[in-house]
Short mmCIF file of C-alpha atoms and ligand atoms in Angstrom, two decimals:
data_model
loop_
_atom_site.label_atom_id
_atom_site.label_comp_id
_atom_site.label_asym_id
_atom_site.label_seq_id
_atom_site.Cartn_x
_atom_site.Cartn_y
_atom_site.Cartn_z
CA UNK X 6 -23.31 -3.96 -21.27
CA UNK X 7 -22.61 -6.88 -19.01
CA UNK X 8 -25.49 -9.74 -18.60
CA UNK X 9 -27.84 -9.25 -15.64
CA UNK X 10 -27.00 -10.83 -12.25
CA UNK X 11 -29.55 -12.51 -9.86
CA UNK X 12 -31.22 -9.98 -7.48
CA UNK X 13 -29.28 -9.75 -4.24
CA UNK X 14 -25.83 -10.29 -5.98
CA UNK X 15 -23.31 -8.65 -3.99
CA UNK X 16 -20.88 -6.08 -5.93
CA UNK X 17 -18.05 -4.83 -4.38
CA UNK X 18 -14.30 -3.27 -4.17
CA UNK X 19 -11.59 -5.02 -2.14
CA UNK X 20 -8.75 -3.49 -0.08
CA UNK X 21 -6.39 -4.57 2.72
CA UNK X 22 -5.54 -2.67 5.84
CA UNK X 23 -1.65 -2.56 5.12
CA UNK X 24 -1.90 -1.85 1.46
CA UNK X 25 -3.97 1.54 2.32
CA UNK X 26 -4.20 2.47 5.59
CA UNK X 27 -0.69 3.91 6.53
CA UNK X 28 -0.93 5.81 9.79
CA UNK X 29 1.56 2.49 11.37
CA UNK X 30 2.37 4.25 14.53
CA UNK X 31 -0.95 6.04 15.34
CA UNK X 32 -3.80 5.35 18.21
CA UNK X 33 -1.49 2.64 19.58
CA UNK X 34 -1.07 0.55 16.71
CA UNK X 35 2.03 -2.00 17.06
CA UNK X 36 4.36 -3.01 14.51
CA UNK X 37 3.49 -5.69 12.24
CA UNK X 38 5.78 -8.26 10.33
CA UNK X 39 5.33 -5.85 7.16
CA UNK X 40 6.59 -2.86 8.85
CA UNK X 41 9.79 -4.77 9.68
CA UNK X 42 10.00 -6.23 6.10
CA UNK X 43 9.75 -2.81 4.58
CA UNK X 44 12.55 -1.68 6.99
CA UNK X 45 14.96 -4.19 5.53
CA UNK X 46 16.88 -2.61 2.36
CA UNK X 47 16.30 -4.53 -0.60
CA UNK X 48 13.07 -6.41 0.42
CA UNK X 49 10.28 -3.89 -1.49
CA UNK X 50 10.94 -2.53 -4.81
CA UNK X 51 12.04 1.09 -4.54
CA UNK X 52 12.47 0.79 -0.68
CA UNK X 53 8.56 1.55 -0.51
CA UNK X 54 6.72 1.17 2.52
CA UNK X 55 3.09 1.12 3.86
CA UNK X 56 3.92 3.67 6.16
CA UNK X 57 1.64 6.32 4.43
CA UNK X 58 0.12 4.07 1.64
CA UNK X 59 -3.02 5.74 0.74
CA UNK X 60 -3.53 7.23 4.11
CA UNK X 61 -6.80 5.48 4.24
CA UNK X 62 -7.07 5.86 8.08
CA UNK X 63 -7.43 9.50 7.56
CA UNK X 64 -9.33 9.64 4.10
CA UNK X 65 -11.79 6.97 4.77
CA UNK X 66 -14.70 9.22 4.72
CA UNK X 67 -13.82 10.01 0.88
CA UNK X 68 -12.98 6.73 0.46
CA UNK X 69 -16.39 5.59 1.44
CA UNK X 70 -17.91 8.13 -0.52
CA UNK X 71 -16.28 6.94 -3.89
CA UNK X 72 -17.68 3.55 -3.18
CA UNK X 73 -21.10 4.92 -2.52
CA UNK X 74 -20.77 7.12 -5.81
CA UNK X 75 -19.57 4.07 -7.48
CA UNK X 76 -23.03 2.15 -6.52
CA UNK X 77 -21.41 -0.71 -5.10
CA UNK X 78 -23.48 -2.93 -2.41
CA UNK X 79 -20.55 -4.16 -0.18
CA UNK X 80 -17.12 -3.50 0.71
CA UNK X 81 -14.28 -5.95 1.67
CA UNK X 82 -11.86 -4.57 3.87
CA UNK X 83 -9.47 -6.04 6.49
CA UNK X 84 -8.70 -5.27 10.08
CA UNK X 85 -5.13 -4.84 11.03
CA UNK X 86 -4.42 -7.20 13.89
CA UNK X 87 -1.36 -4.87 15.44
CA UNK X 88 -4.13 -2.02 15.73
CA UNK X 89 -6.11 -4.38 17.84
CA UNK X 90 -3.81 -6.12 19.75
CA UNK X 91 -0.23 -4.41 19.41
CA UNK X 92 1.30 -7.06 21.80
CA UNK X 93 -0.43 -10.02 19.89
CA UNK X 94 -2.40 -10.76 22.71
CA UNK X 95 -4.54 -9.40 25.66
CA UNK X 96 -7.12 -6.75 25.67
CA UNK X 97 -8.28 -4.93 22.81
CA UNK X 98 -6.64 -1.53 21.96
CA UNK X 99 -9.83 0.34 22.01
CA UNK X 100 -8.79 3.17 19.71
CA UNK X 101 -7.91 0.70 17.17
CA UNK X 102 -11.09 -0.85 17.13
CA UNK X 103 -12.70 2.71 16.79
CA UNK X 104 -11.42 3.07 13.60
CA UNK X 105 -13.30 0.18 12.20
CA UNK X 106 -15.99 0.78 14.17
CA UNK X 107 -16.77 4.18 12.59
CA UNK X 108 -15.99 2.63 9.02
CA UNK X 109 -18.57 0.08 9.63
CA UNK X 110 -21.36 2.55 10.72
CA UNK X 111 -20.05 4.80 7.51
CA UNK X 112 -20.62 2.08 5.27
CA UNK X 113 -24.09 1.31 6.64
CA UNK X 114 -25.13 4.72 6.32
CA UNK X 115 -24.73 4.17 2.71
CA UNK X 116 -25.70 0.89 2.23
CA UNK X 117 -22.67 -0.93 1.54
CA UNK X 118 -22.45 -4.30 3.35
CA UNK X 119 -19.01 -4.76 5.16
CA UNK X 120 -17.10 -7.71 4.44
CA UNK X 121 -14.36 -7.87 6.93
CA UNK X 122 -10.94 -10.03 6.62
CA UNK X 123 -9.55 -10.70 9.82
CA UNK X 124 -6.25 -11.49 8.34
CA UNK X 125 -4.51 -10.00 5.48
CA UNK X 126 -0.81 -10.77 6.48
CA UNK X 127 0.05 -8.39 8.97
CA UNK X 128 0.68 -10.40 11.91
CA UNK X 129 1.89 -8.27 15.16
CA UNK X 130 5.53 -8.52 14.89
CA UNK X 131 5.77 -9.47 18.65
CA UNK X 132 4.16 -12.97 17.68
CA UNK X 133 6.79 -13.17 14.68
CA UNK X 134 9.37 -12.98 17.31
CA UNK X 135 7.93 -16.10 18.69
CA UNK X 136 7.88 -17.91 15.78
CA UNK X 137 4.97 -16.44 14.05
CA UNK X 138 2.80 -18.98 12.14
CA UNK X 139 5.47 -21.56 12.32
CA UNK X 140 4.35 -21.94 16.44
CA UNK X 141 1.01 -23.38 16.83
CA UNK X 142 0.34 -20.99 19.52
CA UNK X 143 -0.24 -18.38 16.75
CA UNK X 144 -3.33 -20.05 16.14
CA UNK X 145 -4.63 -19.55 19.40
CA UNK X 146 -3.37 -16.24 19.68
CA UNK X 147 -5.50 -15.64 16.44
CA UNK X 148 -8.69 -16.68 17.77
CA UNK X 149 -8.44 -14.53 20.99
CA UNK X 150 -8.20 -11.48 18.50
CA UNK X 151 -10.68 -12.89 16.36
CA UNK X 152 -13.03 -12.66 19.42
CA UNK X 153 -12.24 -9.02 20.30
CA UNK X 154 -13.00 -7.76 16.76
CA UNK X 155 -16.16 -10.00 16.73
CA UNK X 156 -17.36 -8.66 20.30
CA UNK X 157 -17.15 -5.26 18.90
CA UNK X 158 -18.36 -5.38 15.39
CA UNK X 159 -20.27 -8.87 15.56
CA UNK X 160 -23.92 -7.02 15.33
CA UNK X 161 -22.82 -5.10 12.32
CA UNK X 162 -20.58 -6.83 9.80
CA UNK X 163 -22.16 -9.40 7.44
CA UNK X 164 -19.47 -11.49 6.42
CA UNK X 165 -16.46 -12.58 8.01
CA UNK X 166 -13.43 -13.77 6.42
CA UNK X 167 -11.13 -15.27 8.89
CA UNK X 168 -7.91 -15.49 6.24
CA UNK X 169 -6.78 -14.17 2.94
CA UNK X 170 -4.87 -16.19 0.62
CA UNK X 171 -2.91 -18.45 3.22
CA UNK X 172 -1.08 -20.02 0.26
CA UNK X 173 0.52 -16.91 -0.71
CA UNK X 174 1.46 -16.09 3.09
CA UNK X 175 2.62 -19.53 3.49
CA UNK X 176 4.71 -19.65 0.30
CA UNK X 177 5.89 -16.25 0.09
CA UNK X 178 6.30 -15.23 3.75
CA UNK X 179 7.53 -18.47 4.95
CA UNK X 180 8.44 -20.80 1.94
CA UNK X 181 10.96 -18.33 -0.20
CA UNK X 182 10.81 -15.06 1.91
CA UNK X 183 9.82 -12.68 -0.87
CA UNK X 184 6.91 -11.58 1.43
CA UNK X 185 7.21 -10.72 5.39
CA UNK X 186 8.24 -12.28 7.65
CA UNK X 187 11.07 -13.25 5.01
CA UNK X 188 11.61 -16.90 6.22
CA UNK X 189 12.87 -19.11 3.22
CA UNK X 190 12.14 -22.54 5.08
CA UNK X 191 11.06 -24.39 1.57
CA UNK X 192 8.74 -26.94 1.98
CA UNK X 193 9.43 -26.85 5.99
CA UNK X 194 7.16 -23.90 5.68
CA UNK X 195 4.13 -26.19 5.83
CA UNK X 196 3.12 -26.14 9.34
CA UNK X 197 2.56 -22.64 8.77
CA UNK X 198 -0.17 -23.52 6.46
CA UNK X 199 -1.39 -25.95 9.16
CA UNK X 200 -1.66 -23.39 11.75
CA UNK X 201 -3.03 -20.82 9.55
CA UNK X 202 -5.75 -23.39 8.79
CA UNK X 203 -6.23 -24.44 12.55
CA UNK X 204 -6.39 -20.75 13.39
CA UNK X 205 -9.18 -20.37 10.89
CA UNK X 206 -10.99 -23.61 12.15
CA UNK X 207 -10.68 -22.53 15.87
CA UNK X 208 -12.07 -18.80 15.28
CA UNK X 209 -15.08 -20.20 13.26
CA UNK X 210 -17.20 -21.22 16.43
CA UNK X 211 -16.05 -18.09 18.06
CA UNK X 212 -17.38 -15.71 15.32
CA UNK X 213 -20.78 -18.09 14.95
CA UNK X 214 -21.24 -17.44 18.82
CA UNK X 215 -20.53 -13.72 18.96
CA UNK X 216 -21.66 -12.28 15.49
CA UNK X 217 -24.84 -12.50 13.53
CA UNK X 218 -22.53 -12.68 10.22
CA UNK X 219 -21.83 -15.53 7.85
CA UNK X 220 -18.30 -17.03 8.17
CA UNK X 221 -15.83 -17.33 5.22
CA UNK X 222 -12.33 -18.01 4.28
CA UNK X 223 -10.60 -16.57 1.20
CA UNK X 224 -8.13 -18.74 -0.88
CA UNK X 225 -6.60 -17.50 -4.19
CA UNK X 226 -6.78 -20.60 -7.01
CA UNK X 227 -5.19 -21.04 -10.39
CA UNK X 228 -6.72 -23.62 -12.61
CA UNK X 229 -3.65 -25.52 -13.72
CA UNK X 230 -3.10 -26.57 -17.41
CA UNK X 231 -0.96 -29.30 -17.91
CA UNK X 232 1.57 -28.50 -20.78
CA UNK X 233 0.97 -31.51 -22.92
CA UNK X 234 -1.23 -34.87 -21.98
CA UNK X 235 2.17 -36.81 -21.33
CA UNK X 236 1.90 -38.70 -17.91
CA UNK X 237 4.90 -36.69 -16.71
CA UNK X 238 3.24 -33.30 -17.24
CA UNK X 239 -0.17 -34.27 -15.96
CA UNK X 240 1.76 -35.96 -12.69
CA UNK X 241 3.47 -32.45 -12.46
CA UNK X 242 -0.09 -30.56 -12.79
CA UNK X 243 -1.62 -32.60 -10.14
CA UNK X 244 1.25 -32.08 -7.96
CA UNK X 245 1.08 -28.07 -8.40
CA UNK X 246 -2.92 -28.29 -8.21
CA UNK X 247 -2.33 -30.24 -4.81
CA UNK X 248 -0.38 -27.34 -3.55
CA UNK X 249 -1.87 -24.21 -4.71
CA UNK X 250 -5.45 -25.12 -4.85
CA UNK X 251 -6.08 -28.41 -2.55
CA UNK X 252 -3.83 -27.49 0.28
CA UNK X 253 -6.10 -24.84 1.47
CA UNK X 254 -9.31 -26.43 0.45
CA UNK X 255 -9.50 -30.28 0.96
CA UNK X 256 -8.99 -29.78 4.75
CA UNK X 257 -11.61 -27.30 4.94
CA UNK X 258 -14.25 -29.10 2.79
CA UNK X 259 -13.16 -32.64 2.89
CA UNK X 260 -11.46 -32.79 6.38
CA UNK X 261 -8.31 -34.02 5.09
CA UNK X 262 -5.20 -32.95 3.32
CA UNK X 263 -4.22 -33.78 -0.29
CA UNK X 264 -1.32 -36.44 -0.72
CA UNK X 265 1.78 -34.06 -0.75
CA UNK X 266 4.02 -37.61 -1.49
CA UNK X 267 5.43 -35.28 -4.43
CA UNK X 268 6.79 -33.16 -2.24
CA UNK X 269 8.26 -35.66 0.00
CA UNK X 270 5.62 -34.67 2.73
CA UNK X 271 4.71 -37.88 5.21
CA UNK X 272 1.18 -38.83 5.19
CA UNK X 273 0.52 -37.89 8.49
CA UNK X 274 2.79 -35.12 9.56
CA UNK X 275 3.75 -34.76 13.24
CA UNK X 276 2.62 -31.11 13.28
CA UNK X 277 -1.16 -32.45 12.70
CA UNK X 278 -2.57 -33.50 16.13
CA UNK X 279 -5.58 -35.32 16.87
CA UNK X 280 -8.90 -33.23 16.47
CA UNK X 281 -7.21 -30.60 14.28
CA UNK X 282 -8.90 -31.66 10.97
CA UNK X 283 -12.12 -31.91 12.54
CA UNK X 284 -11.79 -28.15 13.87
CA UNK X 285 -10.41 -26.75 10.45
CA UNK X 286 -13.46 -28.74 8.65
CA UNK X 287 -15.86 -26.51 10.61
CA UNK X 288 -18.97 -25.76 8.15
CA UNK X 289 -18.51 -22.65 6.23
CA UNK X 290 -21.25 -20.28 5.09
CA UNK X 291 -19.49 -19.06 2.15
CA UNK X 292 -16.04 -19.73 0.22
CA UNK X 293 -14.15 -16.48 -0.80
CA UNK X 294 -12.16 -17.19 -4.30
CA UNK X 295 -9.60 -14.85 -5.35
CA UNK X 296 -8.62 -15.49 -8.99
CA UNK X 297 -6.20 -13.75 -11.04
CA UNK X 298 -4.54 -16.34 -13.94
CA UNK X 299 -4.36 -19.58 -14.76
CA UNK X 300 -1.03 -21.56 -14.30
CA UNK X 301 0.89 -23.88 -16.87
CA UNK X 302 2.93 -26.37 -15.74
CA UNK X 303 5.41 -29.36 -17.13
CA UNK X 304 7.43 -32.10 -15.39
CA UNK X 305 10.75 -30.31 -14.43
CA UNK X 306 13.13 -30.28 -17.15
CA UNK X 307 15.33 -27.18 -16.63
CA UNK X 308 13.59 -24.47 -18.61
CA UNK X 309 13.23 -20.48 -17.94
CA UNK X 310 10.42 -19.72 -15.56
CA UNK X 311 7.30 -18.65 -17.63
CA UNK X 312 4.56 -16.08 -17.12
CA UNK X 313 2.02 -17.57 -14.65
CA UNK X 314 1.16 -15.67 -11.39
CA UNK X 315 4.09 -14.12 -9.61
CA UNK X 316 4.04 -16.75 -6.83
CA UNK X 317 5.09 -19.63 -8.80
CA UNK X 318 7.61 -17.80 -10.66
CA UNK X 319 9.21 -16.70 -7.36
CA UNK X 320 9.21 -20.09 -6.21
CA UNK X 321 10.84 -21.33 -9.16
CA UNK X 322 13.49 -18.75 -8.93
CA UNK X 323 14.06 -19.44 -5.19
CA UNK X 324 13.84 -23.21 -5.54
CA UNK X 325 15.70 -23.89 -8.35
CA UNK X 326 17.38 -27.07 -8.05
CA UNK X 327 15.57 -27.90 -4.89
CA UNK X 328 13.85 -30.66 -6.62
CA UNK X 329 10.22 -29.33 -7.43
CA UNK X 330 7.86 -31.53 -9.08
CA UNK X 331 6.93 -29.24 -11.43
CA UNK X 332 7.92 -26.38 -13.46
CA UNK X 333 6.47 -23.22 -14.83
CA UNK X 334 5.52 -22.91 -18.68
CA UNK X 335 4.70 -19.49 -20.37
CA UNK X 336 0.96 -19.13 -21.20
CA UNK X 337 1.15 -17.54 -24.64
CA UNK X 338 -1.47 -16.17 -27.02
CA UNK X 339 -3.39 -14.03 -24.13
CA UNK X 340 -2.97 -10.30 -23.27
CA UNK X 341 -1.15 -9.70 -20.31
CA UNK X 342 -1.53 -7.34 -17.38
CA UNK X 343 1.24 -4.71 -16.15
CA UNK X 344 2.42 -7.44 -13.80
CA UNK X 345 2.72 -9.80 -16.65
CA UNK X 346 0.04 -11.96 -15.85
CA UNK X 347 -2.27 -13.41 -18.83
CA UNK X 348 -5.63 -12.29 -18.90
CA UNK X 349 -7.69 -15.45 -19.29
CA UNK X 350 -11.58 -14.53 -18.38
CA UNK X 351 -12.21 -18.34 -19.17
CA UNK X 352 -10.07 -19.40 -16.30
CA UNK X 353 -12.36 -18.03 -13.60
CA UNK X 354 -15.30 -19.95 -15.45
CA UNK X 355 -13.28 -22.79 -15.29
CA UNK X 356 -12.01 -22.56 -11.88
CA UNK X 357 -15.74 -21.85 -10.31
CA UNK X 358 -17.07 -24.81 -12.27
CA UNK X 359 -14.13 -27.02 -11.58
CA UNK X 360 -14.59 -25.99 -7.60
CA UNK X 361 -18.21 -27.40 -7.88
CA UNK X 362 -17.17 -30.75 -9.78
CA UNK X 363 -14.23 -31.17 -7.23
CA UNK X 364 -16.31 -30.41 -4.06
CA UNK X 365 -19.57 -30.94 -5.17
CA UNK X 366 -22.40 -30.37 -2.16
CA UNK X 367 -19.33 -29.89 -0.03
CA UNK X 368 -18.76 -26.37 -1.54
CA UNK X 369 -20.37 -23.61 0.26
CA UNK X 370 -21.92 -20.71 -1.83
CA UNK X 371 -19.02 -18.82 -3.39
CA UNK X 372 -18.03 -14.96 -3.19
CA UNK X 373 -15.46 -14.04 -5.80
CA UNK X 374 -13.64 -11.69 -3.20
CA UNK X 375 -10.51 -10.47 -5.54
CA UNK X 376 -10.31 -10.18 -9.05
CA UNK X 377 -8.59 -7.41 -11.14
CA UNK X 378 -5.37 -6.16 -13.10
CA UNK X 379 -2.72 -3.87 -12.48
CA UNK X 380 -2.48 -1.50 -15.43
CA UNK X 381 0.38 1.21 -16.44
CA UNK X 382 -0.16 4.35 -14.68
CA UNK X 383 0.08 6.48 -18.36
CA UNK X 384 -2.00 9.81 -17.71
CA UNK X 385 -4.75 10.33 -20.02
CA UNK X 386 -4.76 6.79 -21.08
CA UNK X 387 -8.42 5.20 -21.24
CA UNK X 388 -8.00 2.17 -18.94
CA UNK X 389 -9.26 0.37 -21.61
CA UNK X 390 -7.48 -2.84 -20.38
CA UNK X 391 -9.05 -2.72 -17.21
CA UNK X 392 -12.54 -2.37 -18.29
CA UNK X 393 -11.78 -5.48 -20.81
CA UNK X 394 -10.33 -7.46 -18.07
CA UNK X 395 -13.26 -6.54 -15.72
CA UNK X 396 -16.12 -7.28 -18.23
CA UNK X 397 -14.37 -10.43 -19.40
CA UNK X 398 -14.01 -11.96 -16.03
CA UNK X 399 -17.64 -10.60 -14.86
CA UNK X 400 -19.03 -12.62 -17.92
CA UNK X 401 -17.25 -15.68 -16.68
CA UNK X 402 -18.90 -15.24 -13.51
CA UNK X 403 -22.09 -14.90 -15.18
CA UNK X 404 -21.69 -17.75 -17.00
CA UNK X 405 -20.48 -20.03 -13.90
CA UNK X 406 -23.84 -19.08 -12.40
CA UNK X 407 -25.79 -20.12 -15.33
CA UNK X 408 -23.88 -23.66 -15.10
CA UNK X 409 -25.00 -24.00 -11.42
CA UNK X 410 -22.24 -22.79 -9.39
CA UNK X 411 -23.88 -20.70 -6.41
CA UNK X 412 -21.60 -17.64 -6.96
CA UNK X 413 -22.95 -14.69 -4.68
CA UNK X 414 -21.02 -11.81 -5.03
CA UNK X 415 -17.90 -10.46 -6.97
CA UNK X 416 -15.45 -7.84 -5.51
CA UNK X 417 -13.18 -5.90 -7.90
CA UNK X 418 -9.39 -5.93 -6.69
CA UNK X 419 -9.01 -2.99 -6.19
CA UNK X 420 -10.79 0.27 -4.91
CA UNK X 421 -7.70 2.49 -4.69
CA UNK X 422 -4.10 1.99 -6.12
CA UNK X 423 -2.25 0.80 -3.45
CA UNK X 424 0.67 -0.76 -1.71
CA UNK X 425 1.59 -4.05 -3.68
CA UNK X 426 3.65 -5.74 -1.10
CA UNK X 427 7.06 -6.41 -2.65
CA UNK X 428 6.30 -4.63 -5.87
CA UNK X 429 5.63 -1.36 -3.81
CA UNK X 430 3.55 1.13 -5.22
CA UNK X 431 4.52 0.18 -8.80
CA UNK X 432 1.56 -1.96 -9.97
CA UNK X 433 -1.44 -0.07 -10.07
CA UNK X 434 -4.74 -2.25 -9.38
CA UNK X 435 -7.17 0.60 -8.58
CA UNK X 436 -10.55 1.47 -10.17
CA UNK X 437 -9.39 5.03 -8.62
CA UNK X 438 -5.99 6.56 -9.14
CA UNK X 439 -3.93 7.77 -6.13
CA UNK X 440 -1.11 10.34 -6.61
CA UNK X 441 0.89 8.97 -3.74
CA UNK X 442 2.72 12.61 -3.43
CA UNK X 443 -0.61 14.48 -2.77
CA UNK X 444 -3.28 11.83 -2.02
CA UNK X 445 -5.41 12.77 -4.46
CA UNK X 446 -8.17 10.39 -5.79
CA UNK X 447 -8.83 10.28 -9.35
CA UNK X 448 -11.57 7.73 -10.85
CA UNK X 449 -10.42 5.88 -13.59
CA UNK X 450 -12.31 5.02 -16.82
CA UNK X 451 -13.01 1.76 -15.39
CA UNK X 452 -14.83 3.26 -12.22
CA UNK X 453 -17.15 4.84 -14.72
CA UNK X 454 -17.83 1.91 -16.44
CA UNK X 455 -18.64 -0.05 -13.73
CA UNK X 456 -20.69 2.74 -12.03
CA UNK X 457 -22.47 3.00 -15.52
CA UNK X 458 -23.18 -0.92 -15.13
CA UNK X 459 -24.28 -1.10 -11.55
CA UNK X 460 -26.51 1.85 -12.20
CA UNK X 461 -28.82 -0.73 -13.54
CA UNK X 462 -29.33 -2.21 -9.77
CA UNK X 463 -30.06 0.98 -8.22
O1 IFM C 516 -2.62 -7.24 -3.84
C1 IFM C 516 -2.82 -8.50 -3.59
C2 IFM C 516 -3.91 -8.83 -2.55
O2 IFM C 516 -3.28 -8.44 -1.41
C3 IFM C 516 -4.12 -10.24 -2.46
N1 IFM C 516 -4.65 -11.03 -3.74
C4 IFM C 516 -3.61 -10.56 -4.80
C5 IFM C 516 -3.64 -9.19 -4.88
C6 IFM C 516 -2.75 -8.50 -6.17
O3 IFM C 516 -1.29 -9.12 -6.03
#
């Protein structure tokens, strides 16, 4: 049994549009960068695509019923921008918004609070044709899109998350090209980071004006462990920390970028214009925190890539010889997920208390907007690994709350097995198994475990 969490704590599951919806050409949805990326041979494992995914666009009533039965009181989902603005600009495609309208009402009927992410990486392709997030104008397009969604759902959605994991989107999408849109600009991708943050910051006042909800952004964090106490390793750890953890948080909470000198980036890059940082630092109601595992780094010395989160391993593979100021070192002594990520529940406690230490009163209340693990799809397997993973991480959150971090909720990634980006359908993160051939949903042992835990709060 887990320890008891505070009254009103949000227990949820999380998903994202492209990973579950399918129906990519229905009701006026336009193409997204992920449709294009999946269509390019060799980009996604097994040639998988999100064309059908979990067919959630048609099966959402069953999925909402699964959540109601599970006993969660919150659901984090994302809206597909290309459903709302197939052309990336101009008036809303009403049918696209109708889908989310029905979903939000069905959630309310089941007392499940909607937490809506506006952007989980599925940019309308037409905007990418104009440069995507490398183009400053995309930030303004995002604000227009946010306003359309807010106008329709602003009275019923409680939490508005502007962006999901801009670090991954910038790094994998624009830095090394392992995600859509497949650009490999290396550190030249930094303008995309700035424009993502700018889009977020400019959207905040629009969301405040047109919704009654709380405004947030979700970042993914990884506590960085230096491989030794040597000055060189500590410097390498600080450099990686600046890239993964601080680049997308310091500007939001402190109104300034961390020093990126280790990457040869100027203190005041030309793409940052007067007033941008003020916009980006618009006060937040909540900070969304995604956590999967810590990262160990050393000063670069040409060793084999380690076992850290896939982003770092991928970055290393692609930037070999490009003069990165750090090197990934395997974390051993812990179980690993099917993805090979080390399972370190204490890392979540370290992260949450570390955020509090680093940002003090500038840190808004936190929602753990994603946490979970992939486990092999072995028929009849007891799903024990996932139960242990979730149990350990929930306890870590509880300890962080006891230690004074204001954590308001925990969302399991994910409700359903789904399309895991470049990994296709191989990695299964769901509490509910999906048979992709039949779309049959089967709750796993971890679903039943969580259901029992949540029954105490009913
Ligand atoms: O599936 C992803 C999700 O889209 C973003 N956060 C990490 C998850 C697991 O890799």
